[in-house]
Backbone as JSON Lines, residues from 0, in Angstrom:
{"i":0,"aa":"X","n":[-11.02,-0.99,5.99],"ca":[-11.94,0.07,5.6],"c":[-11.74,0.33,4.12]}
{"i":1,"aa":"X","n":[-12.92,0.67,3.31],"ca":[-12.8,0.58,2.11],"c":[-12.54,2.06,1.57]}
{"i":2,"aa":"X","n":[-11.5,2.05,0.78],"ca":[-11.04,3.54,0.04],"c":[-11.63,4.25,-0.4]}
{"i":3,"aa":"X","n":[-11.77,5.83,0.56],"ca":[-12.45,6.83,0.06],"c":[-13.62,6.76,1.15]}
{"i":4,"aa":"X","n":[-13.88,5.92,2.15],"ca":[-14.73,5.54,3.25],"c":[-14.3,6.65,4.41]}
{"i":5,"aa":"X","n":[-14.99,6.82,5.05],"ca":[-14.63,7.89,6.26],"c":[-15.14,7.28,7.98]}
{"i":6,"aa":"X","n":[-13.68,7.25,8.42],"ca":[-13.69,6.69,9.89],"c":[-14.79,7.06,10.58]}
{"i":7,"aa":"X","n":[-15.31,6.42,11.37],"ca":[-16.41,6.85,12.03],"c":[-16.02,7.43,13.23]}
{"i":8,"aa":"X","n":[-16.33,8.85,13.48],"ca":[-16.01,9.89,14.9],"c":[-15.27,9.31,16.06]}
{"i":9,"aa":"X","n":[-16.14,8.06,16.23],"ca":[-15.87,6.99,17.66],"c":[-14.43,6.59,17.22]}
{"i":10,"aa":"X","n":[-13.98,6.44,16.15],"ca":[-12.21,5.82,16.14],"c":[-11.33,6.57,15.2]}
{"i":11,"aa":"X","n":[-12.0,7.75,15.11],"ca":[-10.52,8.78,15.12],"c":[-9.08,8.84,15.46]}
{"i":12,"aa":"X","n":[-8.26,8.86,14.97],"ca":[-7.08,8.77,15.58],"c":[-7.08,10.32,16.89]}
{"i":13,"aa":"X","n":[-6.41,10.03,17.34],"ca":[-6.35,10.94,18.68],"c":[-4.63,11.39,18.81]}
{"i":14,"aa":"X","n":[-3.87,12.38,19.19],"ca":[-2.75,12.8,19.04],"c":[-2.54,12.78,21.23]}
{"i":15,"aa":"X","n":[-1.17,12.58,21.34],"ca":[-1.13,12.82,22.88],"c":[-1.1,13.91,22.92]}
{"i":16,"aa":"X","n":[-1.19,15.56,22.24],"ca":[-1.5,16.72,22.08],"c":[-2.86,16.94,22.47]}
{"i":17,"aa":"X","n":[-3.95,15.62,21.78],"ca":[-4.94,16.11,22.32],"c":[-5.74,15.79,23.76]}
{"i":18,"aa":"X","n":[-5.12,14.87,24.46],"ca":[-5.47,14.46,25.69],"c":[-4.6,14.89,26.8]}
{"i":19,"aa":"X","n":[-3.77,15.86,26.43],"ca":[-2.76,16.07,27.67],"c":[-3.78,17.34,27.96]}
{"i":20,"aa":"X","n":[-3.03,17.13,29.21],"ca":[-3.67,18.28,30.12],"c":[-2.78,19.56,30.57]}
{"i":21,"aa":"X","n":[-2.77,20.95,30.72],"ca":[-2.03,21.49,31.16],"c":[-2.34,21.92,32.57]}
{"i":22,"aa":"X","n":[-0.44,22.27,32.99],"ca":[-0.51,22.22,34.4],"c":[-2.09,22.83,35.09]}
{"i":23,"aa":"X","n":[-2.92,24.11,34.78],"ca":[-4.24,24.84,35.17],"c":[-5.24,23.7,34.98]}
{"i":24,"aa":"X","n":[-4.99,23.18,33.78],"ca":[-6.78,22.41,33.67],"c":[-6.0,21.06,34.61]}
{"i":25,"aa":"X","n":[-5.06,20.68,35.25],"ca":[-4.87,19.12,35.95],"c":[-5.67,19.47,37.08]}
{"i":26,"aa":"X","n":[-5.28,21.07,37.65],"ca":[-5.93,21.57,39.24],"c":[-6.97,20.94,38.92]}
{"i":27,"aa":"X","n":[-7.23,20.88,38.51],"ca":[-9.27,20.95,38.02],"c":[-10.12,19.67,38.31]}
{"i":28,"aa":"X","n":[-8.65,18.49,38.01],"ca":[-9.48,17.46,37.93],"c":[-9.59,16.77,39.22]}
{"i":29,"aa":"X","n":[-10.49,15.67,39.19],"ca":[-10.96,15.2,40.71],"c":[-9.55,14.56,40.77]}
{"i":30,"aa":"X","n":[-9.31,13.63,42.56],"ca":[-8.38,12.86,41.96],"c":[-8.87,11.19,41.14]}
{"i":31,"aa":"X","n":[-10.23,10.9,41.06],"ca":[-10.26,9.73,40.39],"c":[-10.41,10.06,39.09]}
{"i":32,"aa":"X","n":[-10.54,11.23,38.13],"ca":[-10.12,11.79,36.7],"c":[-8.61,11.8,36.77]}
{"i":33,"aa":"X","n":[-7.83,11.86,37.73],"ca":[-6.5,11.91,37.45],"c":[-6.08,10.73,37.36]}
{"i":34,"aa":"X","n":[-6.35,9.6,38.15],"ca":[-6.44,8.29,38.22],"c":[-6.61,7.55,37.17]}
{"i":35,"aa":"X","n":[-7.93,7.28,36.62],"ca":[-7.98,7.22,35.31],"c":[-7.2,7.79,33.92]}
{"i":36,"aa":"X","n":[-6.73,8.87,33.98],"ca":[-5.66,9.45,33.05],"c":[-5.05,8.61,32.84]}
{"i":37,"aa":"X","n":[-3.95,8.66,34.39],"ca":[-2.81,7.67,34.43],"c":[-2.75,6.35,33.72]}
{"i":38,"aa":"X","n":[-4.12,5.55,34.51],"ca":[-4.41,4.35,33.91],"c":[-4.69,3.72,32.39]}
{"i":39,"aa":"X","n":[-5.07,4.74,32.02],"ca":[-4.9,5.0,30.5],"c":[-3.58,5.14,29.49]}
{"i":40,"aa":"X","n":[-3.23,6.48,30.32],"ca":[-1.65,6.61,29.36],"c":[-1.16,5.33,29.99]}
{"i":41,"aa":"X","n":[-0.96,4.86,31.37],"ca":[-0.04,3.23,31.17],"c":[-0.55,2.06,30.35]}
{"i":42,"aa":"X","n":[-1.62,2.07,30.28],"ca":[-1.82,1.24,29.5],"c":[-1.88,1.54,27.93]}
{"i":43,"aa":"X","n":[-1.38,2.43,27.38],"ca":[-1.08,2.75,26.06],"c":[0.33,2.58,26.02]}
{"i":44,"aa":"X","n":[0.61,3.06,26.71],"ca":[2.47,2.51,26.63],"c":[2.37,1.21,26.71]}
{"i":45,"aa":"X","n":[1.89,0.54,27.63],"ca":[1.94,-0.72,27.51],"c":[1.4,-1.55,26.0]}
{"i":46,"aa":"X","n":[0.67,-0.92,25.6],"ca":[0.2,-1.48,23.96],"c":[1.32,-1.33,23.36]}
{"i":47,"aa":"X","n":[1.53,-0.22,23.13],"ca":[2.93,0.35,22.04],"c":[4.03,-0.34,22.46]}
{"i":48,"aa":"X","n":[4.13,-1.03,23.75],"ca":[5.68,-1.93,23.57],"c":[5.66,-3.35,23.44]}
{"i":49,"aa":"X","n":[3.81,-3.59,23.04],"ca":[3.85,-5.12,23.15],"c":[3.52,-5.23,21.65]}
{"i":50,"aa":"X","n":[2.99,-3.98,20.57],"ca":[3.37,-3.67,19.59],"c":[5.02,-4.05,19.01]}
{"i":51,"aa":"X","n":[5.88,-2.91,19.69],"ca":[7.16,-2.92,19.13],"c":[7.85,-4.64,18.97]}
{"i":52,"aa":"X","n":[7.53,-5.13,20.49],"ca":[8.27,-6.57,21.0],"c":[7.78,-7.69,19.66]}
{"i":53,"aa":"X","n":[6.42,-7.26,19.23],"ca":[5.58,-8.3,17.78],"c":[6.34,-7.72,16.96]}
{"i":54,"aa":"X","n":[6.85,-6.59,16.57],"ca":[7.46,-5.98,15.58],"c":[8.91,-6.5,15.07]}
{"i":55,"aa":"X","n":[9.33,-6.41,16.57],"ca":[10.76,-6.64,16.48],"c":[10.94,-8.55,16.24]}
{"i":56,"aa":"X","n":[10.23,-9.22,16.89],"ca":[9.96,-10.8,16.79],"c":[9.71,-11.16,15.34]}
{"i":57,"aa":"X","n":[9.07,-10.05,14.84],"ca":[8.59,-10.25,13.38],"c":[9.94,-10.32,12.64]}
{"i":58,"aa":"X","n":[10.82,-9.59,12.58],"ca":[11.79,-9.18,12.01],"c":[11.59,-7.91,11.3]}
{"i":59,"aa":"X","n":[10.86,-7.16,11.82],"ca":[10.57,-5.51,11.61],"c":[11.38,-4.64,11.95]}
{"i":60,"aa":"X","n":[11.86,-3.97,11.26],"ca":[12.37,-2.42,12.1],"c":[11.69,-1.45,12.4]}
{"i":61,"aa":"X","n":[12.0,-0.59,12.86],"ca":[11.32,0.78,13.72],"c":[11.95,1.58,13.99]}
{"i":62,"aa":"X","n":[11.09,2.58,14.18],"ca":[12.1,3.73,14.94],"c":[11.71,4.07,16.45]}
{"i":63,"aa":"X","n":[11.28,3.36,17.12],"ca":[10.69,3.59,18.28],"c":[11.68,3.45,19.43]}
{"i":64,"aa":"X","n":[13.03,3.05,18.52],"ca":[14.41,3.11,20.1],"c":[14.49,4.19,20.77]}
C-alpha cells in the first residue's frame, strides 16, 4: 500500500477486544453464531502459529513464547 494511502474499511486491522463477546451478549447468540466464533478464533490461532513456525524457520525472533 502506497504511503499516506488509507486501508480500505473491509481490511482494517481488528483487535481480539473487538470481537470478544461478553459473558450477557454470548446468552444471545444462536448456537451456530457460537460455532462459527469458535471456528474462527481456531483458525486464527492456527494462522499465528504457522506464522511463528515461518518465523522461527526463517531465523527470526519473536516474542510470541
Amino acid at each position: 500500500m502506497a504511503p499516506g494511502t488509507q486501508r480500505p474499511s473491509s481490511q482494517e486491522l481488528v483487535t481480539f477486544k473487538d470481537v470478544d463477546f461478553i459473558e450477557e451478549e454470548w446468552c444471545f447468540l444462536s448456537h451456530s453464531q457460537k460455532e462459527l466464533y469458535n471456528e474462527v478464533m481456531l483458525e486464527n490461532v492456527q494462522n499465528v502459529e504457522i506464522l511463528y513456525e515461518n518465523l522461527k524457520d526463517m531465523g527470526c525472533t519473536t516474542n510470541l513464547t
